[in-house]
Amino acid sequence: RDFNERCAQCSEVNWGVTDGGRFYCRSCHNVTERTREVVNTDFITNSRVQTISKGSRKQEKNDGGCEWYICEGFQLVLKKQAEALEALGVCPQMKDEILCSFWRCYLQKSKQAYCKRPAGETVKALSVCESSTDVDSDPERPSLLHLLSFSESEGDLQTDCSFASSVSKVSENTSVCSGSVDGSLYLVKNQKEKLRMTMPMTLSFCYMALLWVREPITLSELLRFVVEGHIPYLNVFQHFPEKMKLCGLDLKIFCVESWPVYEEVFNKMHELAAFLDLPRFPDITESCFLHPDMLCMKYLMEANLPDELHNWTCRVVKKIGIGEVDFLTLTPENKSTRKVKYDVLAAAVIVVVLKLLFLLDDRYEWLLSEFAEERNKNNPEVPMFYSGGPYFEFKKWYEVVKRSLDVEQKKLDEERAKYLWRCEKPLFYSVKNKSKVLKRRQMVVNLQNQFGKLSGSVQRAEKPNPSSFQLSWSEENTDGSCFHGHSLKGILQEKCGLLTAMNPDYWLCTVKLCNEKLCGHLAHYREVEFPQSYHFVVGLFSFLLRIQPSYIHDEVCMIEHKLFNKKLYKKLKYNTVLRK
Amino acid sequence: SSHEHKLNFKRSKEACLSYIQDALLQKQWKRAAEFLTCYVESLEKDYSREHIGPSEMIWRIGTEILWHHSQSSMKEFNCFMEQMKTLGVKRYLKVCLEHVFHLLCNGQIDEAYQNLSLAESWRFGEQTAIQDKEMKLIQAYRGLLDYYSWSKQKNILLENGEDGFSDLAVEQEMHSYFRKAAVNLKEIIKIPGVWDVFVKCYVDLLEFYGDHNEAHQVLNEYAYNSKFPANPNAHVYLCQFLKRQGESKKSLISALKILHDIVPSHELMIDFNTMLQKSKKRKKRRLGLEVIFAALDYAGWKENAKAWSCLARQVKQIVISDKHLNWIKQEWNSRKDWWPAFHFSRYLAKRNWQENKSLSYEKALVAGILLGKDCKYFKYVSHQGCKAQLKRFRMLKKFVNRHNPAYLRISG
């Protein structure tokens, strides 16, 4: 790395190391007689990735660090995440076979390893010597100042300037502005084709592997576990070995300051699946957890809705064909099909069923509720063992669920405000500001201690155990707050041997679906236009899935359009109200 | 924002701040501390684009919490302030100053003085020049504390009276405090601003050492220099000074006139009217009437017997001399629509009579002249007075009756 002589043949200074440990010029492949000692062959403890075929480069640097590549860092991250998932009960094959195959395949395809010419050699490392004075000279080489859009904490007047000047001492192969070898390369934006690795993408990898082995964990759950701290994400670089020093641009890559967004992880996952040329994923059948019938069951329970509604969700699923294997199973090469969000889909099915049975126009459901209340009053001792439980009263359900939801939402909001993002391992952009960073850290710790003592008796609670259910309702409660066993009798009727809803009407969320590719959504969810009950129900699932209500709304629209397909193509006089 | 799912560091800290704010407003110090504990890590992140950065937030919020929290001690408070001083060099002097204020509020004068001295000796490159204003304030407050020490020494001296020898040390000290105080106080009052405390102390020093010219100068500047923000107190101080010094009536009157223009309801207006009434010049007496009427426009003087007696006296004098009734007419013109309800209602007549007979007497006189002998107020009070067989009320009744034509001329 420190070899700065010009090549005898081409006068370039662009050296790599062959397998034999000799220096060779990357531009013209002239091999020199100079060799390099191999110090340590055993760098990464789980050697999933063979050493980058440039050769061993484990010469120790002065500060006790060693050279490492960004993808090695990500590999460590994935390893940690997979281990955490295994601890949560995921099968070991996911980590040992699936995830690491995906990862290897990715490295190969993105030419970071497992191939003859690693990516680094074709792009010169940023040579700052030129760009430090004339920033705009070469549009393809973003200046480091531009990349480092951090500046130091306030009161420090000199950082940006001092940083730029220290960086200009860089030799062309290594960039001291990152601890890793290729940190700066990673942030160069013109690498669109190669699907550059990011922190959110690690979750895409995990999700993809989980989907392949069909583990009973949805993407929203995965993300929730990440936020709750059961899966390393936020400060995962803490677990990097001592020798892997992070600084400068590495921080931009590995330090996240926001929680992963469902959409982003989801879309990346599909991009990745296509990029890796994966075949059709294992089938999602009716017995799979991710099948809408199963997920609906789970969500119905969590939403404290009567079990009887499950018949209806299954009927809807069947009618519109979203329970079919071909619909549910991911086929990466098939780019035109809409990708399935299993959790959102199931939630949306429930919403549609509720609309079918209760209309949810802010009037009808309350009317039905009143009838149910009357009937319940007149039959105080409804036998629990046959013909179902008491009549389901929407009003009571709403009150009970709303109360719990408000409490949980309040707790969640407070937790989010109290979230601690920093960790013990200090981060610095350069060795120069290390002392300043450490001082700041010390002050933060002091202040935390001082005010922590004044916070009263409650210290920060332990991480709650990961659980699949956020809201739980017990049938043993005598206060009648559990609605699982309640009956839909009052709102159903028999017609031609088939049970149908008494509600004859239905209102569509939207008459026309938007083009998702153009405006990002199938429909537009604006608070003012829909009934409050609808908002409540969508809001409930929005909370459970930790996803924007508009995504659930989109799925609802999609389902409705499939369901009322025929009727929509007739000429309608009244836009929104249909007779079933 | 319960549906904000895109959560990042910045939003999380914003939410944290709003929880802190709520807690502070509801004086829930423990809860505020709880959230502040989570907020402090913002120090490790760059906020240079924000208007107020985390270090300032933490300083201000932390100060509030530590000041009010039941389990917090002065020791902790001081320790916290020291940390805050190191946080932002651009704010160093401000933090010092605020720390000093808190110490003073807690009665720790010596510590405050030490802190001020320390701050005064602070130097930090170009920041020293940038924070020049704060430095002046620090020096001014140190001057103030020097004044306080001077004042203590002075009192010791005065108490001990004629006991000569042992006072020499005290006297020396006193003079040295004077010098220190004077230098700093003089500096700060040069800068346009509201410096009531400093001005008063400085003038006190000057007067004690006999430099009346300088004192007069200072007060004039403070009151009349247009660069200084308008400040009624400045005029009051000047007037008080002029009075103390026994200055010519002329200068006192002109100073008081300006005060009347700015603050017609000021308490000095009563004396002002008294002074003006005695004047031989017609214009002055006219002004006097204007001044007293203006003062009584304000609710604060409604029940003040002295104010009413001034007005009554002047009205009586005018009526008896039968000259310048038009003065009263002029003053009454703009007031006749609302003064009756404001001052002379039947309810007030009853109340005044019950609570303060002198007040009712004076008011009745005025009412009788302005509203005539048949007005509610006069009728009630004079009736009550005569019933109680109080001589002056009988005299009052006679007087008003006799001078009813005056009323007619005023109201006509």
Short mmCIF file of N, CA and C in Angstrom, two decimals, chain B residues 11-110:
data_model
loop_
_atom_site.label_atom_id
_atom_site.label_comp_id
_atom_site.label_asym_id
_atom_site.label_seq_id
_atom_site.Cartn_x
_atom_site.Cartn_y
_atom_site.Cartn_z
N ARG B 11 -35.67 14.04 13.84
CA ARG B 11 -37.07 14.10 14.26
C ARG B 11 -37.23 13.58 15.67
N SER B 12 -36.45 12.56 15.97
CA SER B 12 -36.53 11.99 17.30
C SER B 12 -36.16 13.03 18.34
N LYS B 13 -35.11 13.80 18.05
CA LYS B 13 -34.70 14.83 19.01
C LYS B 13 -35.68 15.99 19.05
N GLU B 14 -36.28 16.29 17.92
CA GLU B 14 -37.30 17.35 17.92
C GLU B 14 -38.46 16.95 18.81
N ALA B 15 -38.87 15.69 18.67
CA ALA B 15 -39.96 15.21 19.50
C ALA B 15 -39.56 15.27 20.97
N CYS B 16 -38.32 14.88 21.23
CA CYS B 16 -37.81 14.90 22.60
C CYS B 16 -37.91 16.30 23.17
N LEU B 17 -37.51 17.28 22.36
CA LEU B 17 -37.56 18.66 22.81
C LEU B 17 -38.98 19.09 23.15
N SER B 18 -39.93 18.66 22.34
CA SER B 18 -41.29 19.11 22.62
C SER B 18 -41.82 18.47 23.89
N TYR B 19 -41.37 17.26 24.20
CA TYR B 19 -41.75 16.67 25.49
C TYR B 19 -41.14 17.45 26.64
N ILE B 20 -39.88 17.86 26.44
CA ILE B 20 -39.22 18.64 27.48
C ILE B 20 -39.98 19.94 27.71
N GLN B 21 -40.36 20.56 26.60
CA GLN B 21 -41.06 21.83 26.68
C GLN B 21 -42.35 21.69 27.47
N ASP B 22 -43.13 20.65 27.13
CA ASP B 22 -44.38 20.41 27.86
C ASP B 22 -44.12 20.24 29.34
N ALA B 23 -43.10 19.45 29.64
CA ALA B 23 -42.81 19.18 31.04
C ALA B 23 -42.42 20.45 31.78
N LEU B 24 -41.63 21.29 31.12
CA LEU B 24 -41.22 22.53 31.76
C LEU B 24 -42.41 23.43 32.02
N LEU B 25 -43.29 23.51 31.02
CA LEU B 25 -44.45 24.38 31.18
C LEU B 25 -45.33 23.92 32.32
N GLN B 26 -45.36 22.60 32.54
CA GLN B 26 -46.19 22.09 33.63
C GLN B 26 -45.39 21.89 34.91
N LYS B 27 -44.18 22.39 34.92
CA LYS B 27 -43.32 22.32 36.09
C LYS B 27 -43.07 20.89 36.57
N GLN B 28 -43.03 19.98 35.59
CA GLN B 28 -42.74 18.59 35.96
C GLN B 28 -41.24 18.38 35.77
N TRP B 29 -40.49 18.74 36.82
CA TRP B 29 -39.04 18.79 36.66
C TRP B 29 -38.42 17.42 36.46
N LYS B 30 -38.99 16.43 37.12
CA LYS B 30 -38.43 15.07 36.98
C LYS B 30 -38.57 14.59 35.55
N ARG B 31 -39.74 14.84 35.02
CA ARG B 31 -40.01 14.37 33.66
C ARG B 31 -39.14 15.12 32.66
N ALA B 32 -38.98 16.42 32.92
CA ALA B 32 -38.12 17.20 32.02
C ALA B 32 -36.70 16.66 32.06
N ALA B 33 -36.25 16.31 33.27
CA ALA B 33 -34.90 15.77 33.40
C ALA B 33 -34.77 14.46 32.65
N GLU B 34 -35.82 13.66 32.73
CA GLU B 34 -35.82 12.36 32.07
C GLU B 34 -35.59 12.52 30.57
N PHE B 35 -36.33 13.44 29.98
CA PHE B 35 -36.20 13.62 28.54
C PHE B 35 -34.91 14.34 28.19
N LEU B 36 -34.47 15.22 29.06
CA LEU B 36 -33.22 15.92 28.77
C LEU B 36 -32.06 14.94 28.72
N THR B 37 -32.12 13.94 29.59
CA THR B 37 -31.10 12.91 29.59
C THR B 37 -30.98 12.27 28.20
N CYS B 38 -32.12 12.10 27.56
CA CYS B 38 -32.10 11.50 26.23
C CYS B 38 -31.69 12.51 25.17
N TYR B 39 -31.89 13.77 25.45
CA TYR B 39 -31.60 14.78 24.45
C TYR B 39 -30.12 15.09 24.33
N VAL B 40 -29.38 14.97 25.43
CA VAL B 40 -28.00 15.49 25.45
C VAL B 40 -27.08 14.89 24.40
N GLU B 41 -27.40 13.73 23.90
CA GLU B 41 -26.48 13.18 22.90
C GLU B 41 -26.50 13.99 21.61
N SER B 42 -27.43 14.91 21.48
CA SER B 42 -27.42 15.81 20.33
C SER B 42 -26.13 16.59 20.23
N LEU B 43 -25.44 16.71 21.34
CA LEU B 43 -24.18 17.44 21.33
C LEU B 43 -23.18 16.80 20.39
N GLU B 44 -23.37 15.52 20.15
CA GLU B 44 -22.40 14.83 19.32
C GLU B 44 -22.72 14.94 17.85
N LYS B 45 -23.76 15.67 17.56
CA LYS B 45 -24.16 15.77 16.15
C LYS B 45 -24.10 17.21 15.73
N ASP B 46 -23.89 17.42 14.46
CA ASP B 46 -23.75 18.79 13.99
C ASP B 46 -25.09 19.47 13.75
N TYR B 47 -25.24 20.65 14.29
CA TYR B 47 -26.48 21.39 14.09
C TYR B 47 -26.18 22.79 13.62
N SER B 48 -25.05 22.92 12.92
CA SER B 48 -24.61 24.29 12.66
C SER B 48 -25.58 25.08 11.80
N ARG B 49 -26.50 24.37 11.12
CA ARG B 49 -27.44 25.13 10.29
C ARG B 49 -28.65 25.59 11.06
N GLU B 50 -28.85 25.03 12.22
CA GLU B 50 -30.05 25.41 12.98
C GLU B 50 -29.85 26.77 13.63
N HIS B 51 -30.95 27.38 13.95
CA HIS B 51 -30.89 28.71 14.57
C HIS B 51 -30.37 28.60 15.99
N ILE B 52 -30.95 27.71 16.75
CA ILE B 52 -30.45 27.48 18.11
C ILE B 52 -29.95 26.05 18.18
N GLY B 53 -28.69 25.90 18.54
CA GLY B 53 -28.10 24.57 18.56
C GLY B 53 -28.36 23.85 19.87
N PRO B 54 -28.03 22.56 19.90
CA PRO B 54 -28.29 21.77 21.10
C PRO B 54 -27.55 22.26 22.33
N SER B 55 -26.35 22.80 22.15
CA SER B 55 -25.64 23.20 23.36
C SER B 55 -26.36 24.36 24.04
N GLU B 56 -26.92 25.25 23.25
CA GLU B 56 -27.67 26.34 23.88
C GLU B 56 -28.94 25.82 24.53
N MET B 57 -29.61 24.92 23.83
CA MET B 57 -30.83 24.31 24.38
C MET B 57 -30.55 23.67 25.72
N ILE B 58 -29.48 22.87 25.71
CA ILE B 58 -29.16 22.13 26.93
C ILE B 58 -28.83 23.08 28.05
N TRP B 59 -28.11 24.14 27.73
CA TRP B 59 -27.77 25.12 28.75
C TRP B 59 -29.02 25.71 29.36
N ARG B 60 -29.92 26.18 28.50
CA ARG B 60 -31.10 26.86 29.03
C ARG B 60 -32.04 25.91 29.76
N ILE B 61 -32.26 24.77 29.13
CA ILE B 61 -33.19 23.82 29.77
C ILE B 61 -32.60 23.28 31.06
N GLY B 62 -31.32 22.91 31.00
CA GLY B 62 -30.67 22.38 32.18
C GLY B 62 -30.69 23.37 33.33
N THR B 63 -30.49 24.65 32.99
CA THR B 63 -30.52 25.67 34.03
C THR B 63 -31.87 25.70 34.72
N GLU B 64 -32.92 25.71 33.91
CA GLU B 64 -34.28 25.73 34.49
C GLU B 64 -34.51 24.55 35.41
N ILE B 65 -34.17 23.38 34.91
CA ILE B 65 -34.43 22.17 35.69
C ILE B 65 -33.66 22.20 37.00
N LEU B 66 -32.36 22.51 36.91
CA LEU B 66 -31.55 22.46 38.12
C LEU B 66 -31.94 23.54 39.11
N TRP B 67 -32.46 24.62 38.59
CA TRP B 67 -32.85 25.70 39.49
C TRP B 67 -34.09 25.34 40.29
N HIS B 68 -35.00 24.61 39.64
CA HIS B 68 -36.28 24.34 40.27
C HIS B 68 -36.42 22.96 40.90
N HIS B 69 -35.61 22.05 40.46
CA HIS B 69 -35.80 20.67 40.92
C HIS B 69 -35.50 20.56 42.41
N SER B 70 -36.37 19.85 43.09
CA SER B 70 -36.25 19.80 44.55
C SER B 70 -34.98 19.10 45.02
N GLN B 71 -34.48 18.15 44.20
CA GLN B 71 -33.32 17.42 44.66
C GLN B 71 -32.01 18.00 44.16
N SER B 72 -32.10 19.13 43.52
CA SER B 72 -30.87 19.70 42.98
C SER B 72 -30.27 20.66 43.98
N SER B 73 -28.95 20.70 44.03
CA SER B 73 -28.29 21.59 44.99
C SER B 73 -27.54 22.68 44.24
N MET B 74 -27.13 23.67 44.98
CA MET B 74 -26.38 24.76 44.37
C MET B 74 -25.06 24.23 43.82
N LYS B 75 -24.52 23.26 44.50
CA LYS B 75 -23.24 22.68 44.09
C LYS B 75 -23.39 22.06 42.70
N GLU B 76 -24.46 21.28 42.53
CA GLU B 76 -24.71 20.68 41.23
C GLU B 76 -24.92 21.74 40.17
N PHE B 77 -25.65 22.75 40.57
CA PHE B 77 -25.95 23.83 39.64
C PHE B 77 -24.67 24.47 39.16
N ASN B 78 -23.80 24.80 40.09
CA ASN B 78 -22.54 25.43 39.73
C ASN B 78 -21.71 24.52 38.83
N CYS B 79 -21.68 23.27 39.18
CA CYS B 79 -20.91 22.31 38.38
C CYS B 79 -21.44 22.28 36.95
N PHE B 80 -22.74 22.28 36.83
CA PHE B 80 -23.36 22.27 35.51
C PHE B 80 -22.98 23.52 34.73
N MET B 81 -23.05 24.66 35.38
CA MET B 81 -22.73 25.92 34.70
C MET B 81 -21.29 25.92 34.19
N GLU B 82 -20.41 25.35 35.00
CA GLU B 82 -19.01 25.31 34.56
C GLU B 82 -18.88 24.49 33.29
N GLN B 83 -19.63 23.37 33.25
CA GLN B 83 -19.59 22.55 32.04
C GLN B 83 -20.13 23.33 30.83
N MET B 84 -21.19 24.07 31.08
CA MET B 84 -21.80 24.83 29.98
C MET B 84 -20.85 25.89 29.45
N LYS B 85 -20.03 26.41 30.35
CA LYS B 85 -19.10 27.44 29.89
C LYS B 85 -18.12 26.87 28.89
N THR B 86 -17.78 25.62 29.04
CA THR B 86 -16.81 25.03 28.11
C THR B 86 -17.45 24.60 26.80
N LEU B 87 -18.76 24.58 26.77
CA LEU B 87 -19.42 24.04 25.60
C LEU B 87 -19.37 24.93 24.37
N GLY B 88 -19.66 26.19 24.57
CA GLY B 88 -19.73 27.05 23.39
C GLY B 88 -18.95 28.31 23.63
N VAL B 89 -17.86 28.44 22.93
CA VAL B 89 -17.01 29.59 23.21
C VAL B 89 -17.69 30.90 22.83
N LYS B 90 -18.61 30.80 21.87
CA LYS B 90 -19.29 32.02 21.43
C LYS B 90 -20.26 32.54 22.47
N ARG B 91 -20.55 31.71 23.43
CA ARG B 91 -21.57 32.07 24.40
C ARG B 91 -20.98 32.22 25.80
N TYR B 92 -19.69 32.09 25.88
CA TYR B 92 -19.02 31.98 27.18
C TYR B 92 -19.43 33.09 28.14
N LEU B 93 -19.35 34.30 27.69
CA LEU B 93 -19.62 35.40 28.62
C LEU B 93 -21.08 35.45 29.01
N LYS B 94 -21.94 35.10 28.08
CA LYS B 94 -23.37 35.11 28.39
C LYS B 94 -23.66 34.11 29.50
N VAL B 95 -23.07 32.93 29.36
CA VAL B 95 -23.29 31.90 30.38
C VAL B 95 -22.76 32.37 31.72
N CYS B 96 -21.59 33.00 31.68
CA CYS B 96 -21.01 33.52 32.93
C CYS B 96 -21.97 34.49 33.59
N LEU B 97 -22.50 35.38 32.76
CA LEU B 97 -23.38 36.42 33.29
C LEU B 97 -24.62 35.81 33.93
N GLU B 98 -25.22 34.87 33.21
CA GLU B 98 -26.43 34.25 33.74
C GLU B 98 -26.14 33.47 35.02
N HIS B 99 -24.98 32.86 35.04
CA HIS B 99 -24.58 32.14 36.24
C HIS B 99 -24.51 33.12 37.41
N VAL B 100 -23.93 34.27 37.14
CA VAL B 100 -23.81 35.29 38.18
C VAL B 100 -25.19 35.72 38.68
N PHE B 101 -26.12 35.89 37.76
CA PHE B 101 -27.47 36.28 38.18
C PHE B 101 -28.06 35.25 39.14
N HIS B 102 -27.86 33.99 38.78
CA HIS B 102 -28.41 32.95 39.65
C HIS B 102 -27.76 32.98 41.03
N LEU B 103 -26.46 33.20 41.03
CA LEU B 103 -25.77 33.25 42.31
C LEU B 103 -26.30 34.40 43.16
N LEU B 104 -26.53 35.53 42.49
CA LEU B 104 -27.07 36.67 43.21
C LEU B 104 -28.45 36.38 43.76
N CYS B 105 -29.26 35.71 42.93
CA CYS B 105 -30.60 35.35 43.40
C CYS B 105 -30.52 34.45 44.62
N ASN B 106 -29.46 33.69 44.68
CA ASN B 106 -29.31 32.77 45.80
C ASN B 106 -28.57 33.40 46.96
N GLY B 107 -28.26 34.68 46.82
CA GLY B 107 -27.61 35.39 47.91
C GLY B 107 -26.12 35.18 48.01
N GLN B 108 -25.55 34.53 46.99
CA GLN B 108 -24.11 34.26 47.08
C GLN B 108 -23.33 35.38 46.40
N ILE B 109 -23.25 36.50 47.11
CA ILE B 109 -22.65 37.69 46.51
C ILE B 109 -21.16 37.47 46.23
N ASP B 110 -20.47 36.87 47.18
CA ASP B 110 -19.02 36.69 47.00
C ASP B 110 -18.70 35.81 45.81
#
